[in-house]
PDB file of C-alpha atoms and ligand atoms in Angstrom:
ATOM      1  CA  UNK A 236       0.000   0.000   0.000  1.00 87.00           C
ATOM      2  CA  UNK A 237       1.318   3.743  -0.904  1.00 97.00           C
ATOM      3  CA  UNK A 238       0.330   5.925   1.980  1.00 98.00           C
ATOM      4  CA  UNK A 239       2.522   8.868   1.457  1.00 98.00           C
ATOM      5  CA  UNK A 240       3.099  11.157  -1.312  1.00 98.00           C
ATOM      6  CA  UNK A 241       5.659  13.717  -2.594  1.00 98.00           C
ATOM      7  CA  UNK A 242       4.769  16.731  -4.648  1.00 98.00           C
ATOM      8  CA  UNK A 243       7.657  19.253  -6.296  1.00 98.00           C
ATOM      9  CA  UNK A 244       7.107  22.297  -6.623  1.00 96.00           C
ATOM     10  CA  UNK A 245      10.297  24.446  -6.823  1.00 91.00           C
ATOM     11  CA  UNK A 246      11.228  25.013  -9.808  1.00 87.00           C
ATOM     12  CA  UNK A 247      11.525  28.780 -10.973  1.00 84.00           C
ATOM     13  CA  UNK A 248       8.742  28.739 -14.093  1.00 84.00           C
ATOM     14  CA  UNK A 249      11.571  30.922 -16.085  1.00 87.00           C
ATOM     15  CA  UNK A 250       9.760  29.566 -19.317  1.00 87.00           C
ATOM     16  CA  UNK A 251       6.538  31.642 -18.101  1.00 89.00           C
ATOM     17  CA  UNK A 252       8.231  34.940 -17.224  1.00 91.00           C
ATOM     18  CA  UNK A 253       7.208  37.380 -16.917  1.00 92.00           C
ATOM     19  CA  UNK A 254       3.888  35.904 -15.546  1.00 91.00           C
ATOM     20  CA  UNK A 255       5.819  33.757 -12.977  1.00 90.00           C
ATOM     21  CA  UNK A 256       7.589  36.793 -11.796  1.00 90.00           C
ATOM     22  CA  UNK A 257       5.980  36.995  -8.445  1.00 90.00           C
ATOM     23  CA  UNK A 258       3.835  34.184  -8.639  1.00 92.00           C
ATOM     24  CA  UNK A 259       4.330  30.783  -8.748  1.00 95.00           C
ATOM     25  CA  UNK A 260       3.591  28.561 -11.887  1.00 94.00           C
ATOM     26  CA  UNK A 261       1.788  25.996  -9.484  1.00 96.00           C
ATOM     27  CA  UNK A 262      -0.630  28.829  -8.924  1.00 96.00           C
ATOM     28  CA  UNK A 263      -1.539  29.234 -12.186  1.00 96.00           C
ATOM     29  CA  UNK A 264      -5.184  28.734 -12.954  1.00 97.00           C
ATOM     30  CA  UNK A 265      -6.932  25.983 -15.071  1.00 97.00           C
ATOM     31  CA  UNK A 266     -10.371  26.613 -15.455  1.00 97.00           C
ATOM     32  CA  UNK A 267     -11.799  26.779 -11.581  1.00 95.00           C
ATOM     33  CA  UNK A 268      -8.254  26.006 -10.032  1.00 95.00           C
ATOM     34  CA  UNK A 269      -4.945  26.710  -9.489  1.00 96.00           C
ATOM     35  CA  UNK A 270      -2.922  23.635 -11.008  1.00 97.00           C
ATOM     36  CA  UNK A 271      -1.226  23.011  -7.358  1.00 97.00           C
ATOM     37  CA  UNK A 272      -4.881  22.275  -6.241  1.00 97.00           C
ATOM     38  CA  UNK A 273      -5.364  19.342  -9.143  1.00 98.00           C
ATOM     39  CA  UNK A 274      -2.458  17.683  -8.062  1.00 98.00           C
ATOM     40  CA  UNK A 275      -3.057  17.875  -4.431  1.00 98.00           C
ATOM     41  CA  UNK A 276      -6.508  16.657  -4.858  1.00 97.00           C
ATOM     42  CA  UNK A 277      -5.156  13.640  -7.256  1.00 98.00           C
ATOM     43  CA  UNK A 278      -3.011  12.909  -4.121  1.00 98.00           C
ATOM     44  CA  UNK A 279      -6.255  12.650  -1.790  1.00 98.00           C
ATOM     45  CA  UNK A 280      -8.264  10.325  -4.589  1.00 97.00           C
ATOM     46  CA  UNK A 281      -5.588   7.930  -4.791  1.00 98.00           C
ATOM     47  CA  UNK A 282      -6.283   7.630  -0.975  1.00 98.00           C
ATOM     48  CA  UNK A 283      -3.000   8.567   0.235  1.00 98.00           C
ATOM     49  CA  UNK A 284      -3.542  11.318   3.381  1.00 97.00           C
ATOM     50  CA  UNK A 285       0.556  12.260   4.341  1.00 98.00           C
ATOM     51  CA  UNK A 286       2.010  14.311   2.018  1.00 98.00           C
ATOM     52  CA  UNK A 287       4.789  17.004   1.730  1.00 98.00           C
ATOM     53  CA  UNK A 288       5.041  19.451  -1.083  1.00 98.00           C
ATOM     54  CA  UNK A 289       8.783  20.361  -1.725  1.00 98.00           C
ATOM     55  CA  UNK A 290       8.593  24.058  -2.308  1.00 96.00           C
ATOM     56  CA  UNK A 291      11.151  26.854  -2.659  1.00 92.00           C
ATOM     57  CA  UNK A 292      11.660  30.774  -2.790  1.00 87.00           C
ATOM     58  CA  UNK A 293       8.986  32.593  -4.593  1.00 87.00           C
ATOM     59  CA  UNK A 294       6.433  29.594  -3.284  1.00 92.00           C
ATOM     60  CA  UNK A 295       4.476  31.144  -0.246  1.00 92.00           C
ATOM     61  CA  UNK A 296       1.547  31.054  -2.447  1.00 94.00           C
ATOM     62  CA  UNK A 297       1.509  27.568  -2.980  1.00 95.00           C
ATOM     63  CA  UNK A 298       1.796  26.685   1.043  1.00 94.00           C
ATOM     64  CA  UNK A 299      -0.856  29.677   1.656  1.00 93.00           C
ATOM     65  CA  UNK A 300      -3.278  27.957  -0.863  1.00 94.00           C
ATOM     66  CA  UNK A 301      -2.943  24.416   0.061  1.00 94.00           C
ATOM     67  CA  UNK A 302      -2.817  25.421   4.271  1.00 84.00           C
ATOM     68  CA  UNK A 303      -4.739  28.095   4.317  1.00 71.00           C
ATOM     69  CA  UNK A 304      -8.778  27.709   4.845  1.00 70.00           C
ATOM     70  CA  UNK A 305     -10.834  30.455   3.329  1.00 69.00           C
ATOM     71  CA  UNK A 306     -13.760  29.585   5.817  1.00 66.00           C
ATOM     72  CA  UNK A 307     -16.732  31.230   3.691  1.00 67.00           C
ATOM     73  CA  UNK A 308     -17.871  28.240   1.787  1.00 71.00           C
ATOM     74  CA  UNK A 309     -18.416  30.565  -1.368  1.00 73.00           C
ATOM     75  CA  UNK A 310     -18.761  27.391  -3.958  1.00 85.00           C
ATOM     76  CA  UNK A 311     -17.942  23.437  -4.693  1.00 85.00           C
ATOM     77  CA  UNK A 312     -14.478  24.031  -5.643  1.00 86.00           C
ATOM     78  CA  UNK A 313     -13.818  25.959  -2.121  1.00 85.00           C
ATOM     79  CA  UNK A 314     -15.634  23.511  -0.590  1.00 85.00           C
ATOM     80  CA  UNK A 315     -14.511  19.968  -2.242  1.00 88.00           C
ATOM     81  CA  UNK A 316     -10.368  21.192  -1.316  1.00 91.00           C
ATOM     82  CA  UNK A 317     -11.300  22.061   2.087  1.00 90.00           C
ATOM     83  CA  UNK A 318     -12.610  18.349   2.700  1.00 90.00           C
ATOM     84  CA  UNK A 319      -9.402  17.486   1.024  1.00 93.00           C
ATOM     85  CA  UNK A 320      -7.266  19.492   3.069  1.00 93.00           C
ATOM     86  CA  UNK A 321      -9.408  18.616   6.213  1.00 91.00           C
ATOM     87  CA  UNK A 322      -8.435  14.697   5.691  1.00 94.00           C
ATOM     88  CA  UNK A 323      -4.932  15.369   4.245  1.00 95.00           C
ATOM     89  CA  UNK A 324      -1.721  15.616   6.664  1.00 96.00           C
ATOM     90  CA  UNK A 325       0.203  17.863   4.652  1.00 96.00           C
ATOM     91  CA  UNK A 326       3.908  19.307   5.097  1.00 97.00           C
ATOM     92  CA  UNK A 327       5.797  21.479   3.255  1.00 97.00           C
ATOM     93  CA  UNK A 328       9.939  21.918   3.454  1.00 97.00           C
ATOM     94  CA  UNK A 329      11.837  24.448   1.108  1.00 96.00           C
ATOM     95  CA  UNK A 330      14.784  23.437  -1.289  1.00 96.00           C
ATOM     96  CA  UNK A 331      17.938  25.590  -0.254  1.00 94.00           C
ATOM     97  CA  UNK A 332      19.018  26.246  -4.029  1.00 93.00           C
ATOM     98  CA  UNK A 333      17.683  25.389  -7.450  1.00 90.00           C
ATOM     99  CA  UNK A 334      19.654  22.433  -8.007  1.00 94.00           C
ATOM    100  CA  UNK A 335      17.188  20.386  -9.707  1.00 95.00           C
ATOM    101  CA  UNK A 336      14.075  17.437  -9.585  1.00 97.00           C
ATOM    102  CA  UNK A 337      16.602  15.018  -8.659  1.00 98.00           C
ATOM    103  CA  UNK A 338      17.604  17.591  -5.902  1.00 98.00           C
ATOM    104  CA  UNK A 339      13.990  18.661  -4.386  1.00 98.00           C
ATOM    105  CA  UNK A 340      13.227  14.912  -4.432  1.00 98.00           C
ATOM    106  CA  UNK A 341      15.957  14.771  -2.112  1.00 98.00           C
ATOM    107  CA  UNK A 342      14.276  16.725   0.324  1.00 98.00           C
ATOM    108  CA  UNK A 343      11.036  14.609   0.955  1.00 98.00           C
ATOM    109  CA  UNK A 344      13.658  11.731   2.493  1.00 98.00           C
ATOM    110  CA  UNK A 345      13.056  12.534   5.802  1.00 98.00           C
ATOM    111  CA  UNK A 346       9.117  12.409   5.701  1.00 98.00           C
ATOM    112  CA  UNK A 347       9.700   9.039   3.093  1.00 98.00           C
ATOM    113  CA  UNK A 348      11.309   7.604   5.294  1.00 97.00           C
ATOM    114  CA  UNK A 349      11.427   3.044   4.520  1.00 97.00           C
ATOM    115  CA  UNK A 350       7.899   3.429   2.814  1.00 97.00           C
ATOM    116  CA  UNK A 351       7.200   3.229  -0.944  1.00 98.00           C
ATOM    117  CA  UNK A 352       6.258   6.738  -2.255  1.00 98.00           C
ATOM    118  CA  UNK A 353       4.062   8.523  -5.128  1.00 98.00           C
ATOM    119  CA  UNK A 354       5.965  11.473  -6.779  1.00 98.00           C
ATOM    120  CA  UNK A 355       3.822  14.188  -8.661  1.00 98.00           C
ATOM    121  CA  UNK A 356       5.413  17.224 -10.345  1.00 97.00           C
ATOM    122  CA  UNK A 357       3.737  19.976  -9.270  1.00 97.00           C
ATOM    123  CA  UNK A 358       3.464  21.751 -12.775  1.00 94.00           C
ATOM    124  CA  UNK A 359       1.352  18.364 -14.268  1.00 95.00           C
ATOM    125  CA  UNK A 360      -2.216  17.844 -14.469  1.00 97.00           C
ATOM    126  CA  UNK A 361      -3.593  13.940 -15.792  1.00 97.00           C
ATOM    127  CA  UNK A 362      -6.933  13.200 -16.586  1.00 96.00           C
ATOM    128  CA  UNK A 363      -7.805  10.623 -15.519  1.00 97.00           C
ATOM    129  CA  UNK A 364      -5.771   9.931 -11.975  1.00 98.00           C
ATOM    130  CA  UNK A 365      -2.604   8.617 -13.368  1.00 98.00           C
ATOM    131  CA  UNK A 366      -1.389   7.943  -9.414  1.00 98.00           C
ATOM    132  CA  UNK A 367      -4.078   5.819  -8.877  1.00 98.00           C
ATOM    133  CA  UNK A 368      -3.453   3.467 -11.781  1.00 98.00           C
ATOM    134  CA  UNK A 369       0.450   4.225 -10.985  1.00 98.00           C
ATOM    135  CA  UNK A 370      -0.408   2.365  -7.474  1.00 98.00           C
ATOM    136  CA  UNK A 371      -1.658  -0.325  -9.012  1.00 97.00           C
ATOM    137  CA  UNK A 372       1.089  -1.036 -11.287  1.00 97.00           C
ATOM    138  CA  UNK A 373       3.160  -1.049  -8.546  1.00 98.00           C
ATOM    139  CA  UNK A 374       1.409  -3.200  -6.383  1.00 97.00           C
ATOM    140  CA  UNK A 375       1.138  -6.089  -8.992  1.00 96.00           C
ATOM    141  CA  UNK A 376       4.922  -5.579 -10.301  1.00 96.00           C
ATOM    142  CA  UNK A 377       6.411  -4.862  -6.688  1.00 96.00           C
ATOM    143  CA  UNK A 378       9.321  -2.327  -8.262  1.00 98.00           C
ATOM    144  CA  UNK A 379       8.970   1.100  -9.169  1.00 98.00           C
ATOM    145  CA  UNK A 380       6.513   2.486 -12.040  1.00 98.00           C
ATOM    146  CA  UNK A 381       7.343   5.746 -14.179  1.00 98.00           C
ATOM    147  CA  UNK A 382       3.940   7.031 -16.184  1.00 98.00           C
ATOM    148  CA  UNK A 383       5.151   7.864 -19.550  1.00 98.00           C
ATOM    149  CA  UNK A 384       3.223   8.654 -22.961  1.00 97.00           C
ATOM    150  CA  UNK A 385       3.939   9.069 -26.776  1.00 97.00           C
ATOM    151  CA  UNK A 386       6.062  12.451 -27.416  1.00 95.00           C
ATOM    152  CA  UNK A 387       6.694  13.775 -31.102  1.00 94.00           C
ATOM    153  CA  UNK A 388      10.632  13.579 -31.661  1.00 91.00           C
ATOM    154  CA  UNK A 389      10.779  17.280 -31.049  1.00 90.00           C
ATOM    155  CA  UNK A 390       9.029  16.866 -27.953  1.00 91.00           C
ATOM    156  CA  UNK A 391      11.555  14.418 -26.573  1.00 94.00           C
ATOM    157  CA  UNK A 392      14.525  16.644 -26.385  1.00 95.00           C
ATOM    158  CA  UNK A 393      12.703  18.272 -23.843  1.00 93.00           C
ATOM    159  CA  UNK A 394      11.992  15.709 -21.910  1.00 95.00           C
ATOM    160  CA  UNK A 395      12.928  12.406 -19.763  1.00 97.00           C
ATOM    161  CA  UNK A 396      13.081   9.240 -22.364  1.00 98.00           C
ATOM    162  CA  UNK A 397      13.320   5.701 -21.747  1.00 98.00           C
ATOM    163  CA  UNK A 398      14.168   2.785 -23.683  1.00 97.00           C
ATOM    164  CA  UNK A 399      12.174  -0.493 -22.849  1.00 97.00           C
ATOM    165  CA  UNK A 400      10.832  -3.812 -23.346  1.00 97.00           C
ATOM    166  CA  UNK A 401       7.229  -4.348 -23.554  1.00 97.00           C
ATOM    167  CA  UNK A 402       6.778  -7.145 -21.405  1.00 96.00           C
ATOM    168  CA  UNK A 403       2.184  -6.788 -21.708  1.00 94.00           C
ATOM    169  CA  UNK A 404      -0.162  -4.018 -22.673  1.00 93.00           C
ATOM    170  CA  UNK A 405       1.041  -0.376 -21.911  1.00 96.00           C
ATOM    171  CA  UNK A 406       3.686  -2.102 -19.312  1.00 97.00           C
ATOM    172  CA  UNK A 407       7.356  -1.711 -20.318  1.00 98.00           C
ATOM    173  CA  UNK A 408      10.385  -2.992 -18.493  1.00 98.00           C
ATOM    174  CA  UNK A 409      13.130  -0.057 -18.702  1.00 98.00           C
ATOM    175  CA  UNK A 410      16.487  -1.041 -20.363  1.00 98.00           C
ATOM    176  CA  UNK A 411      18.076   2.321 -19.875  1.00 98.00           C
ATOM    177  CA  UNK A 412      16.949   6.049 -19.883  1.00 97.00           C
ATOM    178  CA  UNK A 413      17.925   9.549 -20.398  1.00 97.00           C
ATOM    179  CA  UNK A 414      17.290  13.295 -19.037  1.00 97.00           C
ATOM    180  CA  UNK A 415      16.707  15.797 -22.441  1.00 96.00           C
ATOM    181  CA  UNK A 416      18.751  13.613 -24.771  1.00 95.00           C
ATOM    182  CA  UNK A 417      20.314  15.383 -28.392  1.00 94.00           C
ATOM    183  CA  UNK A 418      19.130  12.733 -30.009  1.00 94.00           C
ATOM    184  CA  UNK A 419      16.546  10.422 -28.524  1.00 93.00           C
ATOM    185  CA  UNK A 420      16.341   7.253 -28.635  1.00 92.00           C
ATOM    186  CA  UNK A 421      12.769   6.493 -28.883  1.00 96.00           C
ATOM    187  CA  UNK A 422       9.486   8.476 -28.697  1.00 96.00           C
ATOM    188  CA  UNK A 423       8.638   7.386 -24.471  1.00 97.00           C
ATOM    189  CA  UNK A 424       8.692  10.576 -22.481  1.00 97.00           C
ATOM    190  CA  UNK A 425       8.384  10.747 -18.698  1.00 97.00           C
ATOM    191  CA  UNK A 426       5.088  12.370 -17.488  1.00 96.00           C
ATOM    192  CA  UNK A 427       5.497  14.104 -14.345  1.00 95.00           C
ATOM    193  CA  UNK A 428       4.121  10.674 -12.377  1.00 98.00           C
ATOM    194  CA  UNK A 429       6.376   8.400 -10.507  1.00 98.00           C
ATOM    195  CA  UNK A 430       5.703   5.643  -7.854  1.00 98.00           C
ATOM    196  CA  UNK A 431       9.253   4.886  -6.426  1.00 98.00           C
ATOM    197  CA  UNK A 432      11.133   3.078  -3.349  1.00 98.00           C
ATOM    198  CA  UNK A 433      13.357   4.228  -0.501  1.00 98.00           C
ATOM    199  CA  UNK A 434      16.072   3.289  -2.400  1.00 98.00           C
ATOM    200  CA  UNK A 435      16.469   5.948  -5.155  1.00 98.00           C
ATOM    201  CA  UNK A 436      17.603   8.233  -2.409  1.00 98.00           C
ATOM    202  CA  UNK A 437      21.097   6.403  -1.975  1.00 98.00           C
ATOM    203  CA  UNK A 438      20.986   6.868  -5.384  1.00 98.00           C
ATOM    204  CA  UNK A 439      20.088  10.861  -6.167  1.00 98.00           C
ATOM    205  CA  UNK A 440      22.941  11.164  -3.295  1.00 97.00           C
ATOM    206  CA  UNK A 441      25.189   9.299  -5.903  1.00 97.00           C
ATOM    207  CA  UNK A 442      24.574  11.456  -8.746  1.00 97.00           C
ATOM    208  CA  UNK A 443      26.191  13.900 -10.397  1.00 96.00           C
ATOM    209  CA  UNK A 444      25.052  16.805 -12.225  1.00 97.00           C
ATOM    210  CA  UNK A 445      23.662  16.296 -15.679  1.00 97.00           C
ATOM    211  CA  UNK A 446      21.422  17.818 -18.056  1.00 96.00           C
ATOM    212  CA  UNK A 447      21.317  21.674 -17.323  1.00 94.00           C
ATOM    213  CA  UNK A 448      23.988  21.177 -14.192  1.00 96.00           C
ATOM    214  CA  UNK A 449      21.530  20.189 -12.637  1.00 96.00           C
ATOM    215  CA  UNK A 450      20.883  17.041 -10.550  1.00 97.00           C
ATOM    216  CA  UNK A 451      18.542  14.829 -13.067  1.00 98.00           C
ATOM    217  CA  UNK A 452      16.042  12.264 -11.278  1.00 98.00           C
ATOM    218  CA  UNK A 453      16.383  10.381 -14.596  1.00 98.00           C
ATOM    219  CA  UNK A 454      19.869   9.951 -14.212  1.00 98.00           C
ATOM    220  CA  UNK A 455      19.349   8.275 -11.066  1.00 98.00           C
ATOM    221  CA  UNK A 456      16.596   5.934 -12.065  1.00 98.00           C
ATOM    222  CA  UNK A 457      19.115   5.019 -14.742  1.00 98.00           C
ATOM    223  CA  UNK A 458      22.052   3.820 -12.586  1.00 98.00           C
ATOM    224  CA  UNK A 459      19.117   2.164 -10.527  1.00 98.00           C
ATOM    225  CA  UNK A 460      18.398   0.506 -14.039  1.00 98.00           C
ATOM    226  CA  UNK A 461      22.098  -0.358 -14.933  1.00 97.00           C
ATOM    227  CA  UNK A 462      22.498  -1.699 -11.349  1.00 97.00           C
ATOM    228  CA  UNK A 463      20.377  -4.275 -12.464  1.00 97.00           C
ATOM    229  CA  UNK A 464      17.215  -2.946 -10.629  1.00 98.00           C
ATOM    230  CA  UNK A 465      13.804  -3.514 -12.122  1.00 98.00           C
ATOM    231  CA  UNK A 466      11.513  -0.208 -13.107  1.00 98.00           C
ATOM    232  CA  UNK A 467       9.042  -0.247 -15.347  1.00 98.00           C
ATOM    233  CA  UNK A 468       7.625   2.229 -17.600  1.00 98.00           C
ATOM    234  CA  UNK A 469       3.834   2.677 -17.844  1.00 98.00           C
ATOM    235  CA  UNK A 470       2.327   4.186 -20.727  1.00 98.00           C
ATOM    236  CA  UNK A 471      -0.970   6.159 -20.017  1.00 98.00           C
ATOM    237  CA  UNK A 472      -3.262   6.970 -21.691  1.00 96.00           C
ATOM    238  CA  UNK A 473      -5.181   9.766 -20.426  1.00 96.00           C
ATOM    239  CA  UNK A 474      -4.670  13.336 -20.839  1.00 95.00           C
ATOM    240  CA  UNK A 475      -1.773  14.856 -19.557  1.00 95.00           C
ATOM    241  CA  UNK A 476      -0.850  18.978 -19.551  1.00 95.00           C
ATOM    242  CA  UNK A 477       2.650  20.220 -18.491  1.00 93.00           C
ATOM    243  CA  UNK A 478       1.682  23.586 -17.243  1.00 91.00           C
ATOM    244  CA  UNK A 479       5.597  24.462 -17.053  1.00 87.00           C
ATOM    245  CA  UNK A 480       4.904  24.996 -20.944  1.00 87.00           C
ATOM    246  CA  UNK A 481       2.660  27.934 -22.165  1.00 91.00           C
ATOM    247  CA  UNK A 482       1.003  26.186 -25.122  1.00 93.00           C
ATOM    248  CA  UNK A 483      -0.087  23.378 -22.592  1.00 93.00           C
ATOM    249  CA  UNK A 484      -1.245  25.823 -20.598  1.00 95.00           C
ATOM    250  CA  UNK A 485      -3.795  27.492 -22.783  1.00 96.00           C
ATOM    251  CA  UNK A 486      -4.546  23.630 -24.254  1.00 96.00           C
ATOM    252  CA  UNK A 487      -5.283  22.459 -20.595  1.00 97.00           C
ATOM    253  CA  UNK A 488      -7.860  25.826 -19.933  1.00 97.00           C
ATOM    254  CA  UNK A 489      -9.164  24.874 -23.116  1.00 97.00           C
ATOM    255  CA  UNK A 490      -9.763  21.170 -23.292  1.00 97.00           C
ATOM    256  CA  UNK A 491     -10.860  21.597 -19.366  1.00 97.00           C
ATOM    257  CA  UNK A 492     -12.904  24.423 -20.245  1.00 98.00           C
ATOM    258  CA  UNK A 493     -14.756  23.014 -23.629  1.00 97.00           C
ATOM    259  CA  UNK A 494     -15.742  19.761 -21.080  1.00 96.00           C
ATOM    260  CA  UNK A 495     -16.864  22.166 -17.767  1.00 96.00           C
ATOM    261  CA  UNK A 496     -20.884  22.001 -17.214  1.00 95.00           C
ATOM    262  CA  UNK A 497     -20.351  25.800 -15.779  1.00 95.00           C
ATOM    263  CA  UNK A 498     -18.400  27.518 -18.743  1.00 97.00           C
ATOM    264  CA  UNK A 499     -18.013  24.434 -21.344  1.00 97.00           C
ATOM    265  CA  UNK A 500     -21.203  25.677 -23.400  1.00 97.00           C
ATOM    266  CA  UNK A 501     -20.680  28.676 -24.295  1.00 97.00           C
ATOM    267  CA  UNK A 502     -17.015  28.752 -24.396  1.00 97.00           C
ATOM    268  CA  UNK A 503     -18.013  26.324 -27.243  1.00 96.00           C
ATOM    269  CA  UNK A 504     -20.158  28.813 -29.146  1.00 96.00           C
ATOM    270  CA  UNK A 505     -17.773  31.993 -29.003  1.00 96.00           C
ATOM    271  CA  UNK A 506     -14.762  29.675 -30.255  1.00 94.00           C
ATOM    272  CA  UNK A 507     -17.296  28.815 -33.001  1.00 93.00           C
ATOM    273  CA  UNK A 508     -17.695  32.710 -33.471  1.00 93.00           C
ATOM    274  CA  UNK A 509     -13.880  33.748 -33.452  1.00 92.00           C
ATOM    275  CA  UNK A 510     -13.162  30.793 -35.979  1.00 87.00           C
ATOM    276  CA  UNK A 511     -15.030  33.084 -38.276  1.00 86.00           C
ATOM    277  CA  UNK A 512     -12.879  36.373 -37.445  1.00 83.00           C
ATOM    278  CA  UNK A 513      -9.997  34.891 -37.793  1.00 78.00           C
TER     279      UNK A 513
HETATM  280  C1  G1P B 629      10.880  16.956 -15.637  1.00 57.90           C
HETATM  281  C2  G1P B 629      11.666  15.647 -15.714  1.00 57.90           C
HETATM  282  C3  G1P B 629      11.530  15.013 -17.091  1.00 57.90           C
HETATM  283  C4  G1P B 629      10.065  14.841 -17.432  1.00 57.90           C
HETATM  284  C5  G1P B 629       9.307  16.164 -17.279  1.00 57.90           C
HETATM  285  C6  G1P B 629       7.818  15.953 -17.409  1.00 57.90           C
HETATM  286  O1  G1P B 629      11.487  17.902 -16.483  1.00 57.90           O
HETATM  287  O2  G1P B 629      13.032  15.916 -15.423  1.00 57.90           O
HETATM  288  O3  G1P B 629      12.193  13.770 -17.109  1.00 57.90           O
HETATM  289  O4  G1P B 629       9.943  14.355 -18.757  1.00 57.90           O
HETATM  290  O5  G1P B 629       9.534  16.751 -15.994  1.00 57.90           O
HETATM  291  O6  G1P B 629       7.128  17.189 -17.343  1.00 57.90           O
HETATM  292  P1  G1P B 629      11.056  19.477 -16.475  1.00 57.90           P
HETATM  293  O7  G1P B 629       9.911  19.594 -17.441  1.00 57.90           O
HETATM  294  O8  G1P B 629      10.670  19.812 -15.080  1.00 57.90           O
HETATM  295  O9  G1P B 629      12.274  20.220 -16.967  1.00 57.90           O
END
């Protein structure tokens, strides 16, 4: 059973600037929400209730949204977070310096402590809950899972990519892996959604910088795989918006908005009327 989850949430949004200036990406909205709230709330529907959210500078929003209670119940999205948070033991601890995902993962060691873990980037949104089918996958296979889905050769430069076996439907048995790779060598990119073990600490401690000097949490999973540890790679296939990219961004209020009961109507019938301006 997974009963505790990590969320990162440090990075500096420089691809959103100026936007992410004095605010951070996490609080960016999507539709009714801030993006930090989706992810949180993914946490809670997986049924996992201890989690910490690795933030840094520039991040007080994020802790102020996900501790803070705004008391009034003004409407169901107020509401259906504050039964979240209510349930939810969540902590928060700060990364010193931007040193990287393999860095802020670091950080949640403490709280991990000997337990198996869920790791969400905070700047990721899947529809449906990728953690909960994560979970699964990991409970049947016993070793870690990484969620992964089909990225356009373009796409994976900018991305983690592994290299697998398929060993059944959507289930792939890593062979090696690489942060951002020049030339990549296949078309698997990393989604954001991890379920890991206590062990990839001893190896993130082990690891050098890589990509970006930067300490990669790809480049530890892949001395975990070269040590002759098994991870597998899941390919989902649900929706998936990196909100640490602006075209994502305006995709995920769009999809998210096109499907809302609230807005989703007519939303529908002024895109229909700017198609013809344009
Ligand atoms: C991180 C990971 C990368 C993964 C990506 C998914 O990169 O390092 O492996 O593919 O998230 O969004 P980032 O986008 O934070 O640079």
């Amino acid at each position: 059973m997974i009963k505790k989850a990590v969320i990162t949430a440090a990075g500096l949004g420089t691809r959103f600037l100026p936007i992410t200036k004095a605010q951070p990406k996490e609080m960016l909205p999507v539709v009714h929400k801030p993006v930090i709230q989706y992810v949180v709330e993914e946490v809670y529907l997986s049924g996992i209730k201890e989690l910490v959210i690795v933030t840094g500078r520039h991040k007080r929003a994020v802790e102020d949204h996900v501790d803070g209670y705004i008391g009034k119940k003004e409407n169901e999205y107020v509401n259906d977070f504050e039964r979240v948070l209510e349930a939810m033991n969540i902590f928060f601890v700060r990364q010193k310096e931007q040193r990287g995902l393999g860095d802020a993962v670091r950080y949640a060691e403490a709280f991990v402590g000997d337990d198996p873990f869920a790791l969400l980037l905070g700047d990721n949104i899947t529809i449906p809950n990728c953690t909960e089918i994560l979970i699964d996958i990991f409970e049947e296979l016993g070793a870690p899972v990484v969620a992964i889905e089909k990225v356009s050769i373009e796409r994976a430069r900018h991305r983690g990519i592994i290299k697998g076996r398929k060993i059944k439907e959507d289930v792939y048995l890593i062979e090696d892996m690489f942060e951002k790779p020049e030339r990549p060598i296949s078309n698997l990119g990393i989604i954001g959604r991890y379920v890991l073990t206590p062990d990839v600490f001893n190896y993130l401690r082990e690891t050098e910088p890589g990509y970006a000097g930067e300490i990669q949490l790809t480049d530890a999973l892949r001395n975990m795989v070269l040590d002759g540890k098994e991870i597998y790679g899941y390919l989902y296939p649900g929706r998936r918006f990196d909100i640490g990219n602006k075209i994502d961004w305006f995709k995920a209020n769009i999809e998210l908005g096109l499907r809302d009961e609230e807005i989703g109507k007519e939303l529908r019938e002024w895109i229909h009327k700017v198609k013809g301006y344009l």
